[in-house]
Tab-separated table of C-alpha atoms in Angstrom:
chain	number	residue	atom	x	y	z
A	135	UNK	CA	27.205	-33.925	25.134
A	136	UNK	CA	26.563	-34.828	28.529
A	137	UNK	CA	22.976	-33.339	28.360
A	138	UNK	CA	22.369	-35.510	25.277
A	139	UNK	CA	23.199	-38.409	27.295
A	140	UNK	CA	21.030	-37.624	30.367
A	141	UNK	CA	18.256	-36.977	27.916
A	142	UNK	CA	18.781	-40.310	26.373
A	143	UNK	CA	18.953	-41.981	29.919
A	144	UNK	CA	15.695	-40.336	30.766
A	145	UNK	CA	13.780	-41.433	27.666
A	146	UNK	CA	14.988	-44.911	28.268
A	147	UNK	CA	13.920	-44.822	31.836
A	148	UNK	CA	10.607	-43.533	30.756
A	149	UNK	CA	10.138	-46.337	28.208
A	150	UNK	CA	11.121	-48.984	30.684
A	151	UNK	CA	8.807	-47.737	33.314
A	152	UNK	CA	5.658	-47.330	31.089
A	153	UNK	CA	6.382	-50.736	29.397
A	154	UNK	CA	6.669	-52.525	32.745
A	155	UNK	CA	3.692	-50.578	34.239
A	156	UNK	CA	1.430	-51.222	31.087
A	157	UNK	CA	2.401	-55.000	31.120
A	158	UNK	CA	0.972	-55.476	34.767
A	159	UNK	CA	-2.063	-53.284	34.296
A	160	UNK	CA	-5.227	-55.492	34.675
A	161	UNK	CA	-8.590	-53.634	35.016
A	162	UNK	CA	-8.678	-50.311	33.237
A	163	UNK	CA	-7.229	-46.697	33.431
A	164	UNK	CA	-7.292	-45.888	37.125
A	165	UNK	CA	-5.282	-48.917	37.898
A	166	UNK	CA	-2.275	-47.726	35.800
A	167	UNK	CA	-2.557	-44.260	37.217
A	168	UNK	CA	-2.165	-45.840	40.710
A	169	UNK	CA	0.762	-47.602	39.575
A	170	UNK	CA	2.210	-44.490	37.816
A	171	UNK	CA	1.829	-42.523	41.112
A	172	UNK	CA	3.914	-45.161	42.817
A	173	UNK	CA	6.431	-45.379	40.418
A	174	UNK	CA	6.910	-41.771	39.243
A	175	UNK	CA	5.957	-39.820	42.485
A	176	UNK	CA	7.054	-42.177	45.172
A	177	UNK	CA	10.011	-44.187	43.533
A	178	UNK	CA	11.561	-41.958	41.009
A	179	UNK	CA	10.241	-38.615	42.422
A	180	UNK	CA	10.012	-37.180	38.980
A	181	UNK	CA	6.707	-35.437	39.658
A	182	UNK	CA	4.987	-34.441	42.868
A	183	UNK	CA	1.628	-35.815	44.020
A	184	UNK	CA	-0.573	-32.916	42.888
A	185	UNK	CA	0.984	-33.017	39.428
A	186	UNK	CA	0.136	-36.585	39.078
A	187	UNK	CA	-3.549	-36.041	40.263
A	188	UNK	CA	-3.820	-33.102	37.703
A	189	UNK	CA	-2.525	-35.368	34.998
A	190	UNK	CA	-5.068	-38.070	35.802
A	191	UNK	CA	-7.904	-35.389	35.772
A	192	UNK	CA	-6.758	-34.424	32.196
A	193	UNK	CA	-6.463	-37.885	31.090
A	194	UNK	CA	-9.670	-38.898	32.239
A	195	UNK	CA	-11.439	-35.886	30.723
A	196	UNK	CA	-9.786	-36.320	27.146
A	197	UNK	CA	-10.863	-38.688	24.529
A	198	UNK	CA	-9.185	-41.967	24.002
A	199	UNK	CA	-7.686	-44.619	26.599
A	200	UNK	CA	-6.746	-43.160	30.042
A	201	UNK	CA	-3.149	-44.917	30.268
A	202	UNK	CA	-2.272	-43.388	26.779
A	203	UNK	CA	-3.553	-39.979	27.686
A	204	UNK	CA	-1.677	-40.173	30.941
A	205	UNK	CA	1.564	-41.171	29.081
A	206	UNK	CA	1.301	-38.423	26.712
A	207	UNK	CA	1.327	-35.924	29.342
A	208	UNK	CA	3.700	-37.701	31.616
A	209	UNK	CA	6.125	-37.906	28.427
A	210	UNK	CA	5.634	-34.397	27.435
A	211	UNK	CA	6.674	-33.261	31.005
A	212	UNK	CA	9.892	-35.247	31.187
A	213	UNK	CA	11.137	-34.888	27.449
A	214	UNK	CA	8.890	-32.786	25.287
A	215	UNK	CA	7.177	-34.415	22.224
A	216	UNK	CA	9.968	-36.912	21.791
A	217	UNK	CA	8.957	-38.097	25.552
A	218	UNK	CA	5.275	-38.282	24.480
A	219	UNK	CA	6.270	-40.615	21.525
A	220	UNK	CA	8.469	-42.717	23.789
A	221	UNK	CA	5.823	-43.078	26.505
A	222	UNK	CA	3.160	-44.008	24.070
A	223	UNK	CA	5.408	-46.695	22.727
A	224	UNK	CA	6.217	-48.141	26.280
A	225	UNK	CA	2.408	-48.211	26.973
A	226	UNK	CA	1.112	-49.558	23.746
A	227	UNK	CA	3.875	-52.206	23.071
A	228	UNK	CA	2.933	-54.590	25.793
A	229	UNK	CA	-0.659	-55.220	25.014
A	230	UNK	CA	0.227	-55.173	21.200
A	231	UNK	CA	2.744	-58.014	21.784
A	232	UNK	CA	0.313	-60.144	24.138
A	233	UNK	CA	-2.701	-59.690	22.167
A	234	UNK	CA	-1.120	-60.309	18.613
A	235	UNK	CA	0.425	-63.366	20.065
A	236	UNK	CA	-2.800	-64.613	21.614
A	237	UNK	CA	-4.847	-63.903	18.743
A	238	UNK	CA	-3.381	-66.707	16.862
A	239	UNK	CA	-4.575	-69.360	19.494
A	240	UNK	CA	-6.999	-67.513	21.575
A	241	UNK	CA	-9.535	-70.468	22.175
A	242	UNK	CA	-6.804	-72.428	23.877
A	243	UNK	CA	-5.846	-69.422	25.903
A	244	UNK	CA	-9.466	-68.787	26.936
A	245	UNK	CA	-10.145	-72.234	28.211
A	246	UNK	CA	-6.848	-72.519	30.065
A	247	UNK	CA	-7.411	-73.153	33.762
A	248	UNK	CA	-4.056	-72.069	34.962
A	249	UNK	CA	-4.157	-68.747	33.197
A	250	UNK	CA	-7.702	-68.315	34.343
A	251	UNK	CA	-6.740	-68.834	37.930
A	252	UNK	CA	-3.560	-66.622	37.748
A	253	UNK	CA	-5.660	-63.803	36.179
A	254	UNK	CA	-8.139	-64.086	39.028
A	255	UNK	CA	-5.628	-64.090	41.888
A	256	UNK	CA	-3.878	-61.351	40.536
A	257	UNK	CA	-6.754	-58.915	40.884
A	258	UNK	CA	-6.224	-59.197	44.708
A	259	UNK	CA	-2.605	-57.974	44.066
A	260	UNK	CA	-3.796	-55.081	42.008
A	261	UNK	CA	-6.464	-54.106	44.516
A	262	UNK	CA	-3.831	-53.987	47.286
A	263	UNK	CA	-1.611	-51.674	45.276
A	264	UNK	CA	-4.689	-49.502	44.577
A	265	UNK	CA	-5.662	-49.432	48.194
A	266	UNK	CA	-2.113	-48.502	49.238
A	267	UNK	CA	-2.154	-45.349	46.872
A	268	UNK	CA	-5.520	-44.411	47.709
A	269	UNK	CA	-4.858	-44.417	51.514
A	270	UNK	CA	-1.819	-42.025	50.921
A	271	UNK	CA	-3.822	-39.836	48.671
A	272	UNK	CA	-6.767	-39.577	50.957
A	273	UNK	CA	-4.621	-38.802	53.970
A	274	UNK	CA	-3.200	-35.762	52.072
A	275	UNK	CA	-6.640	-34.445	51.160
A	276	UNK	CA	-7.633	-34.851	54.858
A	277	UNK	CA	-4.453	-32.944	55.825
A	278	UNK	CA	-5.747	-29.845	53.935
A	279	UNK	CA	-8.157	-29.508	56.714
A	280	UNK	CA	-10.462	-27.721	54.071
A	281	UNK	CA	-14.070	-28.688	54.372
A	282	UNK	CA	-14.598	-28.059	50.666
A	283	UNK	CA	-11.926	-30.620	49.610
A	284	UNK	CA	-12.891	-33.326	52.174
A	285	UNK	CA	-16.624	-32.790	51.175
A	286	UNK	CA	-15.687	-33.143	47.515
A	287	UNK	CA	-13.813	-36.286	48.096
A	288	UNK	CA	-16.544	-37.766	50.103
A	289	UNK	CA	-19.390	-36.611	47.680
A	290	UNK	CA	-17.337	-38.030	44.881
A	291	UNK	CA	-16.865	-41.250	46.279
A	292	UNK	CA	-20.540	-41.662	47.021
A	293	UNK	CA	-21.497	-40.621	43.581
A	294	UNK	CA	-19.093	-43.206	41.966
A	295	UNK	CA	-19.567	-46.142	44.100
A	296	UNK	CA	-23.112	-45.868	45.262
A	297	UNK	CA	-24.853	-43.831	42.715
A	298	UNK	CA	-22.694	-45.177	39.841
A	299	UNK	CA	-22.375	-41.720	38.160
A	300	UNK	CA	-19.808	-41.492	35.416
A	301	UNK	CA	-16.333	-40.296	36.111
A	302	UNK	CA	-16.680	-37.770	33.575
A	303	UNK	CA	-19.669	-36.197	35.129
A	304	UNK	CA	-17.948	-36.108	38.562
A	305	UNK	CA	-14.807	-34.353	37.025
A	306	UNK	CA	-16.919	-31.779	35.276
A	307	UNK	CA	-18.831	-31.038	38.310
A	308	UNK	CA	-15.800	-30.608	40.427
A	309	UNK	CA	-14.451	-28.358	37.830
A	310	UNK	CA	-17.369	-26.129	37.974
A	311	UNK	CA	-16.951	-26.195	41.733
A	312	UNK	CA	-13.161	-25.267	41.392
A	313	UNK	CA	-14.136	-22.272	39.132
A	314	UNK	CA	-16.778	-20.943	41.557
A	315	UNK	CA	-14.266	-21.164	44.318
A	316	UNK	CA	-11.662	-19.199	42.248
A	317	UNK	CA	-14.108	-16.410	41.361
A	318	UNK	CA	-15.081	-16.252	45.186
A	319	UNK	CA	-11.386	-15.994	46.146
A	320	UNK	CA	-10.616	-13.364	43.747
A	321	UNK	CA	-13.578	-11.396	44.780
A	322	UNK	CA	-12.618	-11.652	48.359
A	323	UNK	CA	-9.088	-10.558	47.520
A	324	UNK	CA	-10.421	-7.563	45.717
A	325	UNK	CA	-12.717	-6.472	48.422
A	326	UNK	CA	-9.716	-6.836	51.017
A	327	UNK	CA	-7.609	-4.679	48.709
A	328	UNK	CA	-10.183	-1.946	48.720
A	329	UNK	CA	-10.571	-2.165	52.472
A	330	UNK	CA	-6.822	-1.563	52.657
A	331	UNK	CA	-7.042	1.494	50.473
B	201	UNK	CA	-4.947	-51.407	0.809
B	202	UNK	CA	-8.565	-50.377	1.240
B	203	UNK	CA	-8.818	-52.733	4.293
B	204	UNK	CA	-5.904	-51.167	5.973
B	205	UNK	CA	-7.438	-47.664	5.271
B	206	UNK	CA	-10.695	-48.710	6.721
B	207	UNK	CA	-9.200	-50.115	9.827
B	208	UNK	CA	-7.257	-46.864	10.361
B	209	UNK	CA	-10.266	-44.709	9.753
B	210	UNK	CA	-12.360	-46.911	12.111
B	211	UNK	CA	-9.833	-46.738	14.850
B	212	UNK	CA	-9.442	-43.059	14.719
B	213	UNK	CA	-12.840	-42.530	15.352
B	214	UNK	CA	-12.646	-45.084	18.290
B	215	UNK	CA	-9.794	-43.040	19.810
B	216	UNK	CA	-11.543	-39.881	19.060
B	217	UNK	CA	-15.109	-40.500	20.509
B	218	UNK	CA	-14.289	-42.884	23.300
B	219	UNK	CA	-14.269	-40.276	26.326
B	220	UNK	CA	-13.946	-41.791	29.820
B	221	UNK	CA	-11.970	-44.731	28.636
B	222	UNK	CA	-12.243	-48.501	29.215
B	223	UNK	CA	-15.819	-49.885	28.953
B	224	UNK	CA	-17.207	-46.596	27.325
B	225	UNK	CA	-15.341	-47.644	24.263
B	226	UNK	CA	-16.836	-51.060	23.791
B	227	UNK	CA	-20.135	-50.074	21.978
B	228	UNK	CA	-18.120	-47.638	20.007
B	229	UNK	CA	-15.669	-50.320	18.736
B	230	UNK	CA	-18.679	-52.739	18.074
B	231	UNK	CA	-20.624	-49.915	16.122
B	232	UNK	CA	-17.389	-49.339	14.110
B	233	UNK	CA	-16.065	-52.689	13.443
B	234	UNK	CA	-18.987	-54.948	13.420
B	235	UNK	CA	-21.818	-52.681	12.354
B	236	UNK	CA	-20.472	-50.095	10.276
B	237	UNK	CA	-17.371	-51.588	8.390
B	238	UNK	CA	-18.424	-55.247	8.853
B	239	UNK	CA	-14.901	-56.210	9.710
B	240	UNK	CA	-15.868	-58.932	12.299
B	241	UNK	CA	-18.806	-61.009	13.267
B	242	UNK	CA	-20.503	-60.323	16.643
B	243	UNK	CA	-19.196	-63.631	17.809
B	244	UNK	CA	-15.648	-62.723	17.255
B	245	UNK	CA	-16.203	-59.556	18.876
B	246	UNK	CA	-17.550	-61.261	21.910
B	247	UNK	CA	-14.287	-63.239	22.147
B	248	UNK	CA	-12.287	-60.200	21.828
B	249	UNK	CA	-13.950	-58.622	24.759
B	250	UNK	CA	-13.373	-61.584	26.847
B	251	UNK	CA	-9.517	-61.694	25.912
B	252	UNK	CA	-9.277	-58.147	26.278
B	253	UNK	CA	-10.607	-58.225	29.832
B	254	UNK	CA	-8.298	-60.977	30.652
B	255	UNK	CA	-4.863	-59.313	29.450
B	256	UNK	CA	-3.344	-56.267	30.604
B	257	UNK	CA	-3.532	-52.943	28.705
B	258	UNK	CA	-6.368	-50.577	27.642
B	259	UNK	CA	-9.310	-52.196	26.186
B	260	UNK	CA	-9.407	-50.008	22.919
B	261	UNK	CA	-5.452	-50.884	22.139
B	262	UNK	CA	-6.317	-54.439	22.798
B	263	UNK	CA	-9.186	-54.537	20.362
B	264	UNK	CA	-7.231	-52.561	17.933
B	265	UNK	CA	-4.216	-54.911	18.124
B	266	UNK	CA	-6.720	-57.985	17.930
B	267	UNK	CA	-8.974	-56.702	14.937
B	268	UNK	CA	-5.744	-55.389	13.081
B	269	UNK	CA	-3.962	-58.832	13.430
B	270	UNK	CA	-6.863	-61.086	12.424
B	271	UNK	CA	-7.675	-58.976	9.210
B	272	UNK	CA	-4.288	-57.730	8.156
B	273	UNK	CA	-1.444	-59.334	10.225
B	274	UNK	CA	1.179	-57.200	12.120
B	275	UNK	CA	1.072	-54.217	9.823
B	276	UNK	CA	-2.713	-54.160	10.486
B	277	UNK	CA	-2.166	-54.323	14.370
B	278	UNK	CA	0.285	-51.584	14.117
B	279	UNK	CA	-1.841	-49.354	11.934
B	280	UNK	CA	-5.137	-49.924	14.073
B	281	UNK	CA	-3.218	-48.973	17.119
B	282	UNK	CA	-1.611	-45.983	15.612
B	283	UNK	CA	-5.211	-44.901	14.620
B	284	UNK	CA	-6.527	-45.286	18.080
B	285	UNK	CA	-3.540	-43.457	19.757
B	286	UNK	CA	-3.410	-40.523	17.219
B	287	UNK	CA	-6.446	-38.525	18.535
B	288	UNK	CA	-4.949	-38.883	22.123
B	289	UNK	CA	-1.498	-38.020	21.228
B	290	UNK	CA	-2.602	-34.624	19.508
B	291	UNK	CA	-5.293	-33.615	21.984
B	292	UNK	CA	-3.317	-34.531	25.077
B	293	UNK	CA	-0.056	-33.012	23.886
B	294	UNK	CA	-2.093	-29.606	23.360
B	295	UNK	CA	-3.568	-30.041	26.914
B	296	UNK	CA	-0.198	-30.726	28.457
B	297	UNK	CA	1.209	-27.585	26.712
B	298	UNK	CA	-1.449	-25.483	28.162
B	299	UNK	CA	-1.287	-27.270	31.706
B	300	UNK	CA	2.373	-26.659	32.098
B	301	UNK	CA	2.311	-23.109	30.682
B	302	UNK	CA	-0.427	-21.909	33.157
B	303	UNK	CA	-0.536	-24.281	36.112
B	304	UNK	CA	1.710	-21.999	38.227
B	305	UNK	CA	-1.254	-19.203	38.152
B	306	UNK	CA	-3.089	-18.648	41.336
B	307	UNK	CA	-6.458	-19.024	39.766
B	308	UNK	CA	-5.603	-22.172	37.806
B	309	UNK	CA	-4.301	-23.795	40.889
B	310	UNK	CA	-7.375	-23.095	42.983
B	311	UNK	CA	-9.535	-24.684	39.962
B	312	UNK	CA	-7.240	-27.693	39.887
B	313	UNK	CA	-7.163	-28.055	43.840
B	314	UNK	CA	-10.875	-28.753	43.628
B	315	UNK	CA	-10.345	-31.593	41.114
B	316	UNK	CA	-7.786	-33.495	42.979
B	317	UNK	CA	-10.214	-34.810	45.691
B	318	UNK	CA	-12.516	-36.010	43.051
B	319	UNK	CA	-9.715	-37.907	41.407
B	320	UNK	CA	-8.682	-39.819	44.620
B	321	UNK	CA	-12.403	-40.619	44.919
B	322	UNK	CA	-12.419	-42.150	41.555
B	323	UNK	CA	-9.328	-44.185	41.984
B	324	UNK	CA	-10.795	-45.454	45.331
B	325	UNK	CA	-13.784	-46.491	43.471
B	326	UNK	CA	-11.764	-48.332	40.846
B	327	UNK	CA	-10.110	-50.190	43.482
B	328	UNK	CA	-13.266	-51.084	45.156
B	329	UNK	CA	-14.759	-52.633	42.143
B	330	UNK	CA	-11.627	-54.730	41.512
B	331	UNK	CA	-11.435	-55.830	45.111
B	332	UNK	CA	-15.010	-57.020	44.788
B	333	UNK	CA	-14.054	-58.627	41.635
B	334	UNK	CA	-11.275	-60.546	43.446
B	335	UNK	CA	-13.090	-61.506	46.529
B	336	UNK	CA	-16.483	-62.547	45.009
B	337	UNK	CA	-15.141	-63.508	41.528
B	338	UNK	CA	-17.100	-64.077	38.425
B	339	UNK	CA	-19.594	-61.277	37.120
B	340	UNK	CA	-23.072	-61.571	38.614
B	341	UNK	CA	-21.754	-63.748	41.632
B	342	UNK	CA	-23.618	-62.535	44.939
B	343	UNK	CA	-21.345	-60.411	47.358
B	344	UNK	CA	-22.121	-62.950	50.401
B	345	UNK	CA	-19.941	-64.586	53.137
B	346	UNK	CA	-20.408	-68.032	51.556
B	347	UNK	CA	-19.093	-66.656	48.117
B	348	UNK	CA	-15.988	-64.984	49.804
B	349	UNK	CA	-12.760	-66.194	48.217
B	350	UNK	CA	-10.415	-66.590	51.254
B	351	UNK	CA	-7.281	-67.032	49.212
B	352	UNK	CA	-7.837	-63.756	47.466
B	353	UNK	CA	-8.837	-62.044	50.790
B	354	UNK	CA	-5.386	-63.395	52.260
B	355	UNK	CA	-3.356	-62.233	49.022
B	356	UNK	CA	-5.079	-58.742	49.340
B	357	UNK	CA	-4.413	-58.316	53.083
B	358	UNK	CA	-0.761	-59.679	52.801
B	359	UNK	CA	-0.144	-57.472	49.713
B	360	UNK	CA	-1.332	-54.409	51.488
B	361	UNK	CA	0.469	-55.237	54.575
B	362	UNK	CA	3.809	-55.331	52.620
B	363	UNK	CA	3.165	-52.214	50.664
B	364	UNK	CA	2.307	-50.253	53.712
B	365	UNK	CA	5.082	-51.655	55.946
B	366	UNK	CA	8.023	-52.316	53.646
B	367	UNK	CA	7.083	-50.117	50.598
B	368	UNK	CA	7.387	-53.363	48.453
B	369	UNK	CA	7.523	-52.779	44.767
B	370	UNK	CA	3.826	-52.900	43.030
B	371	UNK	CA	4.993	-55.127	40.257
B	372	UNK	CA	6.451	-57.539	42.621
B	373	UNK	CA	3.227	-57.571	44.561
B	374	UNK	CA	0.868	-58.054	41.457
B	375	UNK	CA	3.135	-60.684	40.118
B	376	UNK	CA	3.779	-62.305	43.546
B	377	UNK	CA	0.141	-62.482	44.357
B	378	UNK	CA	-0.361	-64.220	40.884
B	379	UNK	CA	2.411	-67.015	41.471
B	380	UNK	CA	1.428	-67.575	45.261
B	381	UNK	CA	-2.351	-67.542	44.612
B	382	UNK	CA	-2.144	-70.099	41.705
B	383	UNK	CA	0.052	-72.286	43.809
B	384	UNK	CA	-2.582	-72.222	46.588
B	385	UNK	CA	-5.445	-72.957	44.284
B	386	UNK	CA	-3.579	-76.111	42.998
B	387	UNK	CA	-2.168	-77.080	46.379
B	388	UNK	CA	-5.551	-76.952	48.022
B	389	UNK	CA	-7.172	-79.017	44.982
B	390	UNK	CA	-9.657	-76.101	44.254
B	391	UNK	CA	-9.174	-76.535	40.378
């Protein structure tokens, strides 16, 4: 009985969190991922940072909207399939409510100066949140002190910002680098074992 | 009834084939909704993109709701969104299952460790594009000192300071920058 209630409580918190994050996410998939990191890793401590980054990579590489994809995985992690459904609901409801309301008077909405100004200045706040998250994440990559990871981060940054290469391609290339790294490591371990024997 | 089925089918395809999220989905939606099924005119579609950019939420969910509401009311909106989300749900559930089953294996850890730095870089790149949009507003506006929006710069710096120093809640920062910034614009007579 007590277990039931805690599960319900978790589902409710999951719904509340995804709903609030989705309602304030302007500007695409990676924005909500930064907010999710702050909420679920730093505030609620439901996940560790590496897990959140893995979820992001999976969400980015799967078809469909990144926020929905991330919600599905996050929900599954917390409460299984029901968790996924609840997280999708939380993420999809705010845009649904906002857009279906707006679709009835969208010309007024589009030409309203107060709304236009508010939306413009809010981007500054969104950018601050993303930078805050990135500073923490980048620090931890530097802390690994592994040239491969620091190199991959710098190369991916240049590829995305300067060369305008798609996120999908960057993730795929790093996936291959990761597989190569794993194969090399297993090989090294095997030779080490042989030497011991 | 047929229109509801058409909408559902169209948005399942949008959900299934829009890899990479966000703007990658726009041509796909246009192809399905405007060209293939003729459910909207190109002009309505342009309005939709403008609104989707101005409001929170993923662009494909926004367009699913917008198209659905305009063509078939609330049931249309629900059905379109459902179609759009269904492929994500099935595919990511399967991936989540495998991820949590195998992630503790050493080999899998090594592969994932190489992906994480890239994800950090991608988040940084998203942050930079939104910062540029905030500081030099308007698509196509030149990135130069004369174009720099000082109010947004102050909001960004202030927001980042609060986040780093006091670990202020993210939503308060976003909402607060909206309120303070709008007030500043009006107080300084910039609108």
